[in-house]
mmCIF file of C-alpha atoms in Angstrom:
data_model
loop_
_atom_site.group_PDB
_atom_site.id
_atom_site.type_symbol
_atom_site.label_atom_id
_atom_site.label_comp_id
_atom_site.label_asym_id
_atom_site.label_seq_id
_atom_site.Cartn_x
_atom_site.Cartn_y
_atom_site.Cartn_z
ATOM 1 C CA UNK A 1 78.757 248.510 -51.533
ATOM 2 C CA UNK A 2 76.763 245.358 -52.201
ATOM 3 C CA UNK A 3 74.705 244.061 -49.281
ATOM 4 C CA UNK A 4 75.088 240.442 -48.124
ATOM 5 C CA UNK A 5 72.292 238.281 -49.481
ATOM 6 C CA UNK A 6 70.696 237.866 -46.040
ATOM 7 C CA UNK A 7 70.597 241.651 -45.625
ATOM 8 C CA UNK A 8 68.926 242.090 -49.024
ATOM 9 C CA UNK A 9 66.423 239.388 -48.085
ATOM 10 C CA UNK A 10 65.650 241.121 -44.794
ATOM 11 C CA UNK A 11 65.413 244.575 -46.394
ATOM 12 C CA UNK A 12 63.006 243.427 -49.111
ATOM 13 C CA UNK A 13 60.713 241.418 -46.844
ATOM 14 C CA UNK A 14 60.719 244.131 -44.144
ATOM 15 C CA UNK A 15 59.745 246.808 -46.680
ATOM 16 C CA UNK A 16 56.820 244.789 -48.028
ATOM 17 C CA UNK A 17 55.669 243.777 -44.533
ATOM 18 C CA UNK A 18 55.705 247.411 -43.385
ATOM 19 C CA UNK A 19 53.807 248.768 -46.389
ATOM 20 C CA UNK A 20 51.160 246.031 -46.315
ATOM 21 C CA UNK A 21 50.702 246.506 -42.577
ATOM 22 C CA UNK A 22 50.415 250.269 -43.026
ATOM 23 C CA UNK A 23 47.650 249.795 -45.581
ATOM 24 C CA UNK A 24 45.723 247.098 -43.713
ATOM 25 C CA UNK A 25 45.853 248.756 -40.261
ATOM 26 C CA UNK A 26 44.972 252.183 -41.684
ATOM 27 C CA UNK A 27 41.523 250.823 -42.559
ATOM 28 C CA UNK A 28 40.374 250.162 -38.951
ATOM 29 C CA UNK A 29 42.079 253.396 -37.841
ATOM 30 C CA UNK A 30 39.774 255.156 -40.328
ATOM 31 C CA UNK A 31 36.899 252.934 -39.177
ATOM 32 C CA UNK A 32 34.412 255.517 -37.823
ATOM 33 C CA UNK A 33 34.208 257.713 -40.972
ATOM 34 C CA UNK A 34 34.570 254.691 -43.280
ATOM 35 C CA UNK A 35 31.617 252.905 -41.666
ATOM 36 C CA UNK A 36 29.625 256.154 -41.617
ATOM 37 C CA UNK A 37 30.132 256.510 -45.367
ATOM 38 C CA UNK A 38 28.868 252.954 -45.853
ATOM 39 C CA UNK A 39 25.831 253.604 -43.650
ATOM 40 C CA UNK A 40 26.909 251.056 -41.012
ATOM 41 C CA UNK A 41 27.405 251.229 -37.228
ATOM 42 C CA UNK A 42 30.927 251.934 -35.836
ATOM 43 C CA UNK A 43 31.386 248.392 -34.504
ATOM 44 C CA UNK A 44 30.781 247.089 -38.049
ATOM 45 C CA UNK A 45 34.484 247.700 -38.632
ATOM 46 C CA UNK A 46 34.734 244.187 -37.169
ATOM 47 C CA UNK A 47 33.234 242.882 -40.424
ATOM 48 C CA UNK A 48 36.057 244.537 -42.372
ATOM 49 C CA UNK A 49 38.694 242.950 -40.136
ATOM 50 C CA UNK A 50 36.980 239.556 -40.285
ATOM 51 C CA UNK A 51 36.679 239.561 -44.080
ATOM 52 C CA UNK A 52 40.263 240.736 -44.460
ATOM 53 C CA UNK A 53 41.420 237.865 -42.243
ATOM 54 C CA UNK A 54 39.245 235.502 -44.302
ATOM 55 C CA UNK A 55 41.077 236.649 -47.434
ATOM 56 C CA UNK A 56 44.409 235.908 -45.776
ATOM 57 C CA UNK A 57 43.107 232.448 -44.815
ATOM 58 C CA UNK A 58 42.124 231.886 -48.422
ATOM 59 C CA UNK A 59 45.644 232.523 -49.668
ATOM 60 C CA UNK A 60 47.343 230.585 -46.874
ATOM 61 C CA UNK A 61 45.175 227.535 -47.562
ATOM 62 C CA UNK A 62 45.358 227.586 -51.358
ATOM 63 C CA UNK A 63 48.147 229.886 -52.488
ATOM 64 C CA UNK A 64 51.068 227.457 -52.291
ATOM 65 C CA UNK A 65 50.884 226.662 -55.999
ATOM 66 C CA UNK A 66 50.872 230.372 -56.841
ATOM 67 C CA UNK A 67 53.950 230.937 -54.657
ATOM 68 C CA UNK A 68 55.777 228.039 -56.321
ATOM 69 C CA UNK A 69 54.783 229.209 -59.810
ATOM 70 C CA UNK A 70 55.802 232.866 -59.519
ATOM 71 C CA UNK A 71 58.439 232.835 -56.772
ATOM 72 C CA UNK A 72 58.203 234.777 -53.497
ATOM 73 C CA UNK A 73 58.961 238.324 -54.718
ATOM 74 C CA UNK A 74 56.604 238.224 -57.718
ATOM 75 C CA UNK A 75 53.869 236.779 -55.490
ATOM 76 C CA UNK A 76 54.369 239.636 -53.012
ATOM 77 C CA UNK A 77 54.040 242.127 -55.891
ATOM 78 C CA UNK A 78 50.794 240.559 -57.079
ATOM 79 C CA UNK A 79 49.531 240.667 -53.505
ATOM 80 C CA UNK A 80 50.126 244.404 -53.199
ATOM 81 C CA UNK A 81 48.242 245.054 -56.440
ATOM 82 C CA UNK A 82 45.338 243.001 -55.070
ATOM 83 C CA UNK A 83 45.390 245.029 -51.832
ATOM 84 C CA UNK A 84 45.279 248.284 -53.794
ATOM 85 C CA UNK A 85 42.251 247.079 -55.763
ATOM 86 C CA UNK A 86 40.568 246.047 -52.522
ATOM 87 C CA UNK A 87 41.005 249.523 -51.020
ATOM 88 C CA UNK A 88 39.496 251.084 -54.156
ATOM 89 C CA UNK A 89 36.397 248.896 -53.767
ATOM 90 C CA UNK A 90 36.190 249.459 -50.015
ATOM 91 C CA UNK A 91 36.374 253.216 -50.493
ATOM 92 C CA UNK A 92 33.143 253.274 -52.487
ATOM 93 C CA UNK A 93 29.842 253.964 -50.623
ATOM 94 C CA UNK A 94 28.424 250.545 -51.502
ATOM 95 C CA UNK A 95 27.231 249.425 -48.063
ATOM 96 C CA UNK A 96 27.791 245.743 -47.316
ATOM 97 C CA UNK A 97 28.762 245.069 -50.959
ATOM 98 C CA UNK A 98 31.808 247.286 -50.562
ATOM 99 C CA UNK A 99 33.088 244.967 -47.841
ATOM 100 C CA UNK A 100 34.200 242.594 -50.610
ATOM 101 C CA UNK A 101 37.127 244.980 -50.914
ATOM 102 C CA UNK A 102 38.229 243.838 -47.459
ATOM 103 C CA UNK A 103 38.305 240.233 -48.728
ATOM 104 C CA UNK A 104 40.550 241.310 -51.621
ATOM 105 C CA UNK A 105 42.817 243.189 -49.205
ATOM 106 C CA UNK A 106 43.250 240.050 -47.139
ATOM 107 C CA UNK A 107 43.929 237.882 -50.184
ATOM 108 C CA UNK A 108 46.682 240.311 -51.202
ATOM 109 C CA UNK A 109 48.126 240.457 -47.688
ATOM 110 C CA UNK A 110 48.248 236.656 -47.424
ATOM 111 C CA UNK A 111 51.628 235.999 -49.157
ATOM 112 C CA UNK A 112 53.673 237.940 -46.580
ATOM 113 C CA UNK A 113 54.188 235.132 -44.064
ATOM 114 C CA UNK A 114 54.928 232.132 -46.338
ATOM 115 C CA UNK A 115 56.899 234.146 -48.922
ATOM 116 C CA UNK A 116 58.906 235.967 -46.266
ATOM 117 C CA UNK A 117 59.642 232.726 -44.408
ATOM 118 C CA UNK A 118 60.744 231.010 -47.628
ATOM 119 C CA UNK A 119 63.194 233.820 -48.325
ATOM 120 C CA UNK A 120 64.609 234.273 -44.822
ATOM 121 C CA UNK A 121 64.994 230.635 -43.766
ATOM 122 C CA UNK A 122 67.409 230.112 -46.685
ATOM 123 C CA UNK A 123 69.488 233.230 -46.107
ATOM 124 C CA UNK A 124 69.366 234.162 -42.384
ATOM 125 C CA UNK A 125 72.451 233.137 -40.332
ATOM 126 C CA UNK A 126 71.260 230.351 -37.952
ATOM 127 C CA UNK A 127 72.737 231.980 -34.830
ATOM 128 C CA UNK A 128 70.579 235.078 -35.357
ATOM 129 C CA UNK A 129 67.597 233.520 -37.120
ATOM 130 C CA UNK A 130 64.926 234.380 -34.512
ATOM 131 C CA UNK A 131 66.179 237.953 -34.272
ATOM 132 C CA UNK A 132 66.092 238.364 -38.064
ATOM 133 C CA UNK A 133 62.585 236.899 -38.298
ATOM 134 C CA UNK A 134 61.520 239.221 -35.471
ATOM 135 C CA UNK A 135 62.976 242.256 -37.253
ATOM 136 C CA UNK A 136 61.016 241.305 -40.375
ATOM 137 C CA UNK A 137 57.842 240.840 -38.341
ATOM 138 C CA UNK A 138 58.494 244.219 -36.693
ATOM 139 C CA UNK A 139 57.315 245.636 -40.013
ATOM 140 C CA UNK A 140 53.758 244.842 -38.893
ATOM 141 C CA UNK A 141 53.738 247.242 -35.909
ATOM 142 C CA UNK A 142 55.947 249.724 -37.750
ATOM 143 C CA UNK A 143 53.309 249.932 -40.460
ATOM 144 C CA UNK A 144 50.620 250.085 -37.779
ATOM 145 C CA UNK A 145 52.355 252.975 -36.036
ATOM 146 C CA UNK A 146 52.601 254.846 -39.336
ATOM 147 C CA UNK A 147 48.906 254.153 -39.884
ATOM 148 C CA UNK A 148 48.048 255.813 -36.589
ATOM 149 C CA UNK A 149 50.361 258.768 -37.181
ATOM 150 C CA UNK A 150 49.653 259.353 -40.891
ATOM 151 C CA UNK A 151 46.279 257.977 -41.982
ATOM 152 C CA UNK A 152 44.100 259.643 -39.320
ATOM 153 C CA UNK A 153 45.673 263.144 -39.631
ATOM 154 C CA UNK A 154 45.517 262.990 -43.454
ATOM 155 C CA UNK A 155 41.836 262.008 -43.292
ATOM 156 C CA UNK A 156 41.126 264.795 -40.811
ATOM 157 C CA UNK A 157 42.934 267.423 -42.914
ATOM 158 C CA UNK A 158 42.076 266.372 -46.475
ATOM 159 C CA UNK A 159 39.200 263.928 -46.245
ATOM 160 C CA UNK A 160 38.715 260.175 -46.243
ATOM 161 C CA UNK A 161 39.078 259.786 -50.021
ATOM 162 C CA UNK A 162 42.532 261.379 -50.037
ATOM 163 C CA UNK A 163 43.696 259.154 -47.169
ATOM 164 C CA UNK A 164 42.531 256.001 -48.959
ATOM 165 C CA UNK A 165 44.094 257.200 -52.233
ATOM 166 C CA UNK A 166 47.402 257.623 -50.410
ATOM 167 C CA UNK A 167 47.263 253.971 -49.315
ATOM 168 C CA UNK A 168 46.752 252.824 -52.894
ATOM 169 C CA UNK A 169 49.637 254.966 -54.168
ATOM 170 C CA UNK A 170 52.070 253.668 -51.530
ATOM 171 C CA UNK A 171 51.192 250.030 -52.259
ATOM 172 C CA UNK A 172 51.778 250.454 -55.993
ATOM 173 C CA UNK A 173 55.039 252.357 -55.433
ATOM 174 C CA UNK A 174 56.373 249.566 -53.191
ATOM 175 C CA UNK A 175 55.337 247.013 -55.807
ATOM 176 C CA UNK A 176 57.610 248.742 -58.326
ATOM 177 C CA UNK A 177 60.428 249.292 -55.829
ATOM 178 C CA UNK A 178 60.950 245.639 -54.885
ATOM 179 C CA UNK A 179 61.368 244.629 -58.536
ATOM 180 C CA UNK A 180 65.089 245.148 -57.935
ATOM 181 C CA UNK A 181 65.124 242.225 -55.466
ATOM 182 C CA UNK A 182 63.679 239.667 -57.873
ATOM 183 C CA UNK A 183 66.923 238.671 -59.566
ATOM 184 C CA UNK A 184 68.596 237.606 -56.319
ATOM 185 C CA UNK A 185 65.646 236.334 -54.278
ATOM 186 C CA UNK A 186 63.261 234.718 -56.771
ATOM 187 C CA UNK A 187 65.718 231.904 -57.371
ATOM 188 C CA UNK A 188 63.801 229.673 -54.939
ATOM 189 C CA UNK A 189 60.854 228.955 -57.219
ATOM 190 C CA UNK A 190 59.383 225.502 -57.307
ATOM 191 C CA UNK A 191 58.320 223.840 -60.549
ATOM 192 C CA UNK A 192 56.032 226.055 -62.616
ATOM 193 C CA UNK A 193 52.412 225.128 -62.032
ATOM 194 C CA UNK A 194 50.082 226.225 -64.831
ATOM 195 C CA UNK A 195 47.085 225.219 -62.675
ATOM 196 C CA UNK A 196 47.943 227.586 -59.815
ATOM 197 C CA UNK A 197 44.769 229.647 -60.366
ATOM 198 C CA UNK A 198 42.558 226.546 -60.079
ATOM 199 C CA UNK A 199 44.343 225.631 -56.840
ATOM 200 C CA UNK A 200 42.954 228.799 -55.268
ATOM 201 C CA UNK A 201 39.473 227.255 -55.336
ATOM 202 C CA UNK A 202 40.278 223.566 -54.823
ATOM 203 C CA UNK A 203 39.526 222.033 -51.382
ATOM 204 C CA UNK A 204 42.219 219.385 -51.924
ATOM 205 C CA UNK A 205 44.894 222.071 -51.916
ATOM 206 C CA UNK A 206 43.615 223.312 -48.550
ATOM 207 C CA UNK A 207 43.782 219.781 -47.094
ATOM 208 C CA UNK A 208 47.342 219.335 -48.397
ATOM 209 C CA UNK A 209 48.401 222.616 -46.805
ATOM 210 C CA UNK A 210 47.024 221.692 -43.375
ATOM 211 C CA UNK A 211 48.622 218.237 -43.614
ATOM 212 C CA UNK A 212 52.064 219.844 -43.393
ATOM 213 C CA UNK A 213 51.485 220.337 -39.655
ATOM 214 C CA UNK A 214 52.109 216.600 -39.142
ATOM 215 C CA UNK A 215 55.784 217.141 -39.987
ATOM 216 C CA UNK A 216 56.833 217.721 -36.339
ATOM 217 C CA UNK A 217 55.158 216.991 -32.966
ATOM 218 C CA UNK A 218 55.578 220.584 -31.742
ATOM 219 C CA UNK A 219 53.671 222.103 -34.649
ATOM 220 C CA UNK A 220 50.085 221.512 -33.364
ATOM 221 C CA UNK A 221 50.857 223.162 -29.997
ATOM 222 C CA UNK A 222 52.608 226.075 -31.672
ATOM 223 C CA UNK A 223 49.584 226.449 -33.955
ATOM 224 C CA UNK A 224 47.152 226.586 -31.014
ATOM 225 C CA UNK A 225 49.031 229.298 -29.154
ATOM 226 C CA UNK A 226 49.548 231.213 -32.403
ATOM 227 C CA UNK A 227 45.787 231.125 -33.024
ATOM 228 C CA UNK A 228 45.117 232.404 -29.497
ATOM 229 C CA UNK A 229 47.539 235.305 -29.945
ATOM 230 C CA UNK A 230 46.074 236.034 -33.386
ATOM 231 C CA UNK A 231 42.546 236.246 -31.993
ATOM 232 C CA UNK A 232 43.671 238.765 -29.381
ATOM 233 C CA UNK A 233 45.740 240.776 -31.844
ATOM 234 C CA UNK A 234 42.896 240.950 -34.377
ATOM 235 C CA UNK A 235 40.554 242.398 -31.751
ATOM 236 C CA UNK A 236 43.140 244.938 -30.618
ATOM 237 C CA UNK A 237 43.856 246.035 -34.183
ATOM 238 C CA UNK A 238 40.187 246.222 -35.117
ATOM 239 C CA UNK A 239 38.698 247.880 -32.047
ATOM 240 C CA UNK A 240 41.208 249.900 -30.015
ATOM 241 C CA UNK A 241 40.817 253.044 -32.145
ATOM 242 C CA UNK A 242 37.008 252.796 -32.087
ATOM 243 C CA UNK A 243 37.059 252.009 -28.333
ATOM 244 C CA UNK A 244 39.105 255.125 -27.564
ATOM 245 C CA UNK A 245 37.028 257.231 -29.976
ATOM 246 C CA UNK A 246 33.618 256.173 -28.640
ATOM 247 C CA UNK A 247 34.284 255.474 -24.939
ATOM 248 C CA UNK A 248 36.786 258.203 -24.061
ATOM 249 C CA UNK A 249 35.541 261.040 -26.297
ATOM 250 C CA UNK A 250 38.854 261.194 -28.141
ATOM 251 C CA UNK A 251 39.255 262.730 -31.577
ATOM 252 C CA UNK A 252 40.109 260.512 -34.539
ATOM 253 C CA UNK A 253 43.670 261.848 -34.424
ATOM 254 C CA UNK A 254 43.993 261.049 -30.694
ATOM 255 C CA UNK A 255 42.662 257.541 -31.270
ATOM 256 C CA UNK A 256 45.268 257.141 -34.018
ATOM 257 C CA UNK A 257 47.988 258.253 -31.588
ATOM 258 C CA UNK A 258 46.976 255.557 -29.094
ATOM 259 C CA UNK A 259 47.201 252.976 -31.890
ATOM 260 C CA UNK A 260 50.598 254.391 -32.901
ATOM 261 C CA UNK A 261 51.942 254.021 -29.342
ATOM 262 C CA UNK A 262 50.666 250.441 -29.208
ATOM 263 C CA UNK A 263 52.250 249.570 -32.546
ATOM 264 C CA UNK A 264 55.585 251.276 -31.794
ATOM 265 C CA UNK A 265 55.853 249.339 -28.550
ATOM 266 C CA UNK A 266 55.059 246.169 -30.487
ATOM 267 C CA UNK A 267 57.887 246.891 -32.920
ATOM 268 C CA UNK A 268 60.332 247.198 -30.030
ATOM 269 C CA UNK A 269 58.817 244.139 -28.381
ATOM 270 C CA UNK A 270 59.241 241.924 -31.420
ATOM 271 C CA UNK A 271 62.929 242.763 -31.731
ATOM 272 C CA UNK A 272 63.678 242.579 -27.997
ATOM 273 C CA UNK A 273 61.718 239.358 -27.477
ATOM 274 C CA UNK A 274 63.376 237.802 -30.527
ATOM 275 C CA UNK A 275 66.785 238.582 -29.024
ATOM 276 C CA UNK A 276 65.726 237.074 -25.679
ATOM 277 C CA UNK A 277 64.278 233.952 -27.341
ATOM 278 C CA UNK A 278 67.550 233.311 -29.209
ATOM 279 C CA UNK A 279 69.276 233.115 -25.811
ATOM 280 C CA UNK A 280 66.586 231.290 -23.812
ATOM 281 C CA UNK A 281 66.232 228.517 -26.400
ATOM 282 C CA UNK A 282 62.749 227.451 -25.277
ATOM 283 C CA UNK A 283 60.279 229.221 -27.500
ATOM 284 C CA UNK A 284 57.083 227.456 -26.358
ATOM 285 C CA UNK A 285 57.548 228.272 -22.673
ATOM 286 C CA UNK A 286 58.548 231.788 -23.650
ATOM 287 C CA UNK A 287 55.319 232.209 -25.633
ATOM 288 C CA UNK A 288 53.228 230.774 -22.764
ATOM 289 C CA UNK A 289 54.591 233.204 -20.179
ATOM 290 C CA UNK A 290 54.218 236.097 -22.588
ATOM 291 C CA UNK A 291 50.570 235.119 -23.176
ATOM 292 C CA UNK A 292 49.789 235.462 -19.472
ATOM 293 C CA UNK A 293 51.455 238.872 -19.298
ATOM 294 C CA UNK A 294 49.601 239.917 -22.451
ATOM 295 C CA UNK A 295 46.189 239.071 -21.003
ATOM 296 C CA UNK A 296 46.936 241.104 -17.890
ATOM 297 C CA UNK A 297 48.098 244.056 -20.007
ATOM 298 C CA UNK A 298 44.892 244.052 -22.085
ATOM 299 C CA UNK A 299 42.764 244.079 -18.929
ATOM 300 C CA UNK A 300 44.767 247.067 -17.669
ATOM 301 C CA UNK A 301 44.209 248.894 -20.955
ATOM 302 C CA UNK A 302 40.430 248.553 -20.566
ATOM 303 C CA UNK A 303 40.405 250.452 -17.259
ATOM 304 C CA UNK A 304 43.312 252.797 -18.021
ATOM 305 C CA UNK A 305 41.191 255.497 -19.645
ATOM 306 C CA UNK A 306 39.529 256.302 -16.316
ATOM 307 C CA UNK A 307 42.926 257.303 -14.905
ATOM 308 C CA UNK A 308 43.689 259.858 -17.603
ATOM 309 C CA UNK A 309 45.337 259.982 -21.006
ATOM 310 C CA UNK A 310 48.822 259.210 -19.668
ATOM 311 C CA UNK A 311 47.601 255.868 -18.282
ATOM 312 C CA UNK A 312 45.869 255.072 -21.570
ATOM 313 C CA UNK A 313 49.063 255.636 -23.554
ATOM 314 C CA UNK A 314 51.192 253.716 -21.047
ATOM 315 C CA UNK A 315 48.903 250.679 -21.077
ATOM 316 C CA UNK A 316 48.630 250.806 -24.863
ATOM 317 C CA UNK A 317 52.421 250.575 -24.985
ATOM 318 C CA UNK A 318 52.444 247.627 -22.583
ATOM 319 C CA UNK A 319 49.800 245.831 -24.666
ATOM 320 C CA UNK A 320 51.779 246.431 -27.842
ATOM 321 C CA UNK A 321 55.028 245.105 -26.332
ATOM 322 C CA UNK A 322 53.414 241.908 -25.034
ATOM 323 C CA UNK A 323 50.204 241.028 -26.891
ATOM 324 C CA UNK A 324 51.394 242.116 -30.364
ATOM 325 C CA UNK A 325 55.109 241.394 -29.860
ATOM 326 C CA UNK A 326 54.857 237.610 -30.180
ATOM 327 C CA UNK A 327 54.869 236.950 -33.906
ATOM 328 C CA UNK A 328 58.572 236.907 -34.744
ATOM 329 C CA UNK A 329 59.372 234.303 -32.062
ATOM 330 C CA UNK A 330 56.437 232.177 -33.220
ATOM 331 C CA UNK A 331 57.262 232.262 -36.940
ATOM 332 C CA UNK A 332 60.957 231.592 -36.307
ATOM 333 C CA UNK A 333 60.142 228.530 -34.175
ATOM 334 C CA UNK A 334 57.784 227.193 -36.840
ATOM 335 C CA UNK A 335 60.519 227.611 -39.459
ATOM 336 C CA UNK A 336 63.122 226.014 -37.160
ATOM 337 C CA UNK A 337 61.233 222.779 -36.475
ATOM 338 C CA UNK A 338 59.810 222.362 -40.003
ATOM 339 C CA UNK A 339 61.708 220.361 -42.651
ATOM 340 C CA UNK A 340 63.432 222.824 -44.982
ATOM 341 C CA UNK A 341 61.369 221.797 -48.005
ATOM 342 C CA UNK A 342 58.140 222.398 -46.041
ATOM 343 C CA UNK A 343 58.931 225.747 -44.403
ATOM 344 C CA UNK A 344 56.536 227.784 -46.532
ATOM 345 C CA UNK A 345 53.805 225.107 -46.258
ATOM 346 C CA UNK A 346 54.165 224.806 -42.461
ATOM 347 C CA UNK A 347 54.153 228.545 -41.841
ATOM 348 C CA UNK A 348 51.202 228.943 -44.202
ATOM 349 C CA UNK A 349 49.227 226.136 -42.523
ATOM 350 C CA UNK A 350 49.888 227.366 -38.976
ATOM 351 C CA UNK A 351 49.161 230.953 -39.987
ATOM 352 C CA UNK A 352 45.943 229.720 -41.607
ATOM 353 C CA UNK A 353 44.608 228.679 -38.213
ATOM 354 C CA UNK A 354 45.803 231.985 -36.799
ATOM 355 C CA UNK A 355 43.844 233.913 -39.365
ATOM 356 C CA UNK A 356 40.776 231.728 -38.844
ATOM 357 C CA UNK A 357 40.988 232.991 -35.268
ATOM 358 C CA UNK A 358 41.418 236.503 -36.688
ATOM 359 C CA UNK A 359 38.118 236.048 -38.534
ATOM 360 C CA UNK A 360 36.153 234.723 -35.572
ATOM 361 C CA UNK A 361 37.662 237.020 -32.934
ATOM 362 C CA UNK A 362 36.304 240.335 -34.248
ATOM 363 C CA UNK A 363 32.940 238.707 -35.014
ATOM 364 C CA UNK A 364 32.613 237.404 -31.441
ATOM 365 C CA UNK A 365 33.807 240.743 -30.094
ATOM 366 C CA UNK A 366 31.283 242.625 -32.222
ATOM 367 C CA UNK A 367 28.494 240.263 -31.129
ATOM 368 C CA UNK A 368 29.320 240.857 -27.451
ATOM 369 C CA UNK A 369 29.293 244.631 -27.923
ATOM 370 C CA UNK A 370 26.039 244.549 -29.925
ATOM 371 C CA UNK A 371 24.418 242.354 -27.242
ATOM 372 C CA UNK A 372 25.080 245.030 -24.642
ATOM 373 C CA UNK A 373 28.145 243.585 -22.906
ATOM 374 C CA UNK A 374 30.219 246.595 -23.948
ATOM 375 C CA UNK A 375 33.758 246.994 -25.213
ATOM 376 C CA UNK A 376 35.201 246.434 -21.733
ATOM 377 C CA UNK A 377 33.661 242.984 -21.216
ATOM 378 C CA UNK A 378 34.562 241.924 -24.759
ATOM 379 C CA UNK A 379 38.232 242.812 -24.219
ATOM 380 C CA UNK A 380 38.255 240.893 -20.900
ATOM 381 C CA UNK A 381 36.855 237.761 -22.605
ATOM 382 C CA UNK A 382 39.535 237.855 -25.276
ATOM 383 C CA UNK A 383 42.266 238.369 -22.667
ATOM 384 C CA UNK A 384 40.980 235.419 -20.623
ATOM 385 C CA UNK A 385 41.272 232.946 -23.508
ATOM 386 C CA UNK A 386 44.880 234.001 -24.129
ATOM 387 C CA UNK A 387 45.805 233.560 -20.446
ATOM 388 C CA UNK A 388 44.197 230.092 -20.429
ATOM 389 C CA UNK A 389 46.237 228.946 -23.448
ATOM 390 C CA UNK A 390 49.407 230.457 -21.974
ATOM 391 C CA UNK A 391 48.933 228.520 -18.736
ATOM 392 C CA UNK A 392 48.413 225.303 -20.700
ATOM 393 C CA UNK A 393 51.688 225.860 -22.577
ATOM 394 C CA UNK A 394 53.611 226.390 -19.344
ATOM 395 C CA UNK A 395 52.504 223.017 -18.012
ATOM 396 C CA UNK A 396 53.227 221.075 -21.189
ATOM 397 C CA UNK A 397 56.348 218.909 -21.148
ATOM 398 C CA UNK A 398 59.022 220.202 -23.566
ATOM 399 C CA UNK A 399 59.497 218.138 -26.728
#
């Protein structure tokens, strides 16, 4: 039985989102032994997260010509190959030089948001658009949960090299698997652009991308709250496993289980909150209230370990549902208010600012920890900025 086109679009984008998330989140889950191999301190995993986010920013700012030239599915395939190459470089004991692999991973992960949005906005039924976007974005925590449940135990049983090799193999297998979607979904190419490679290093292309945010008055506010959420999410993804491992004397496998609980709850949160947002019809207020709840949940997570493992797992689930469950609602609202011809440009530009926050967040967090403030204070600072932005959104007049 042939699937409806919207179902094929959702299946293909969800698969790629899940696999890319699995690969990218597995790296910080394996942070302690990976940094030890490189001769760096445990909190240096923040450099990996920051450089990976910088690679995503690079694509979001300059990759529009590449997306138009190749079409969304082919661009996603090229991205997964780039991620695999990045993991190979990162796996080598090259010290700081090996961190260039993290930049390549981010560059390969960058196409997921604009390519996925370009595919889904044209095929998702309008009455269920936010839910469908949220299901696609649920691939991020689904991949993260698999990272916590698979990557850490494989590394513990067979060694770090085997775990990293598994990531490379899965990325390449997915790259081959989605070839079957190209015929139906790569029909939305723009004009072929022979200069797409030059656009990756041209500042003018970055300026053009950001200019798309002038297309609707709600876009700047949505971009600000998306950046605030992204900063918080980047710190949670980068440091929760190391926090549990170093502060609560957990094994690497136990730290991975905490991450898995957080990511599973996020997967449920993205779908449930997408369903709620479709019925509330006021995405900005929804995101503001959720930001306040998210900040409170993160602060609870910081002190939960003192109450026992059950409290740690429960608070990790609450953090996942709230602080990492926002993305589907956000992306769907961006796609809704953007002119149809600018959907990929708008989502890329807004996500660009989000990933700039994803670069700076782990660096600020790492600086606070290195200065002696500790993981607890650093998490509280990041939660406070999210609450402040959420309060501002609640008091803004609806447009």
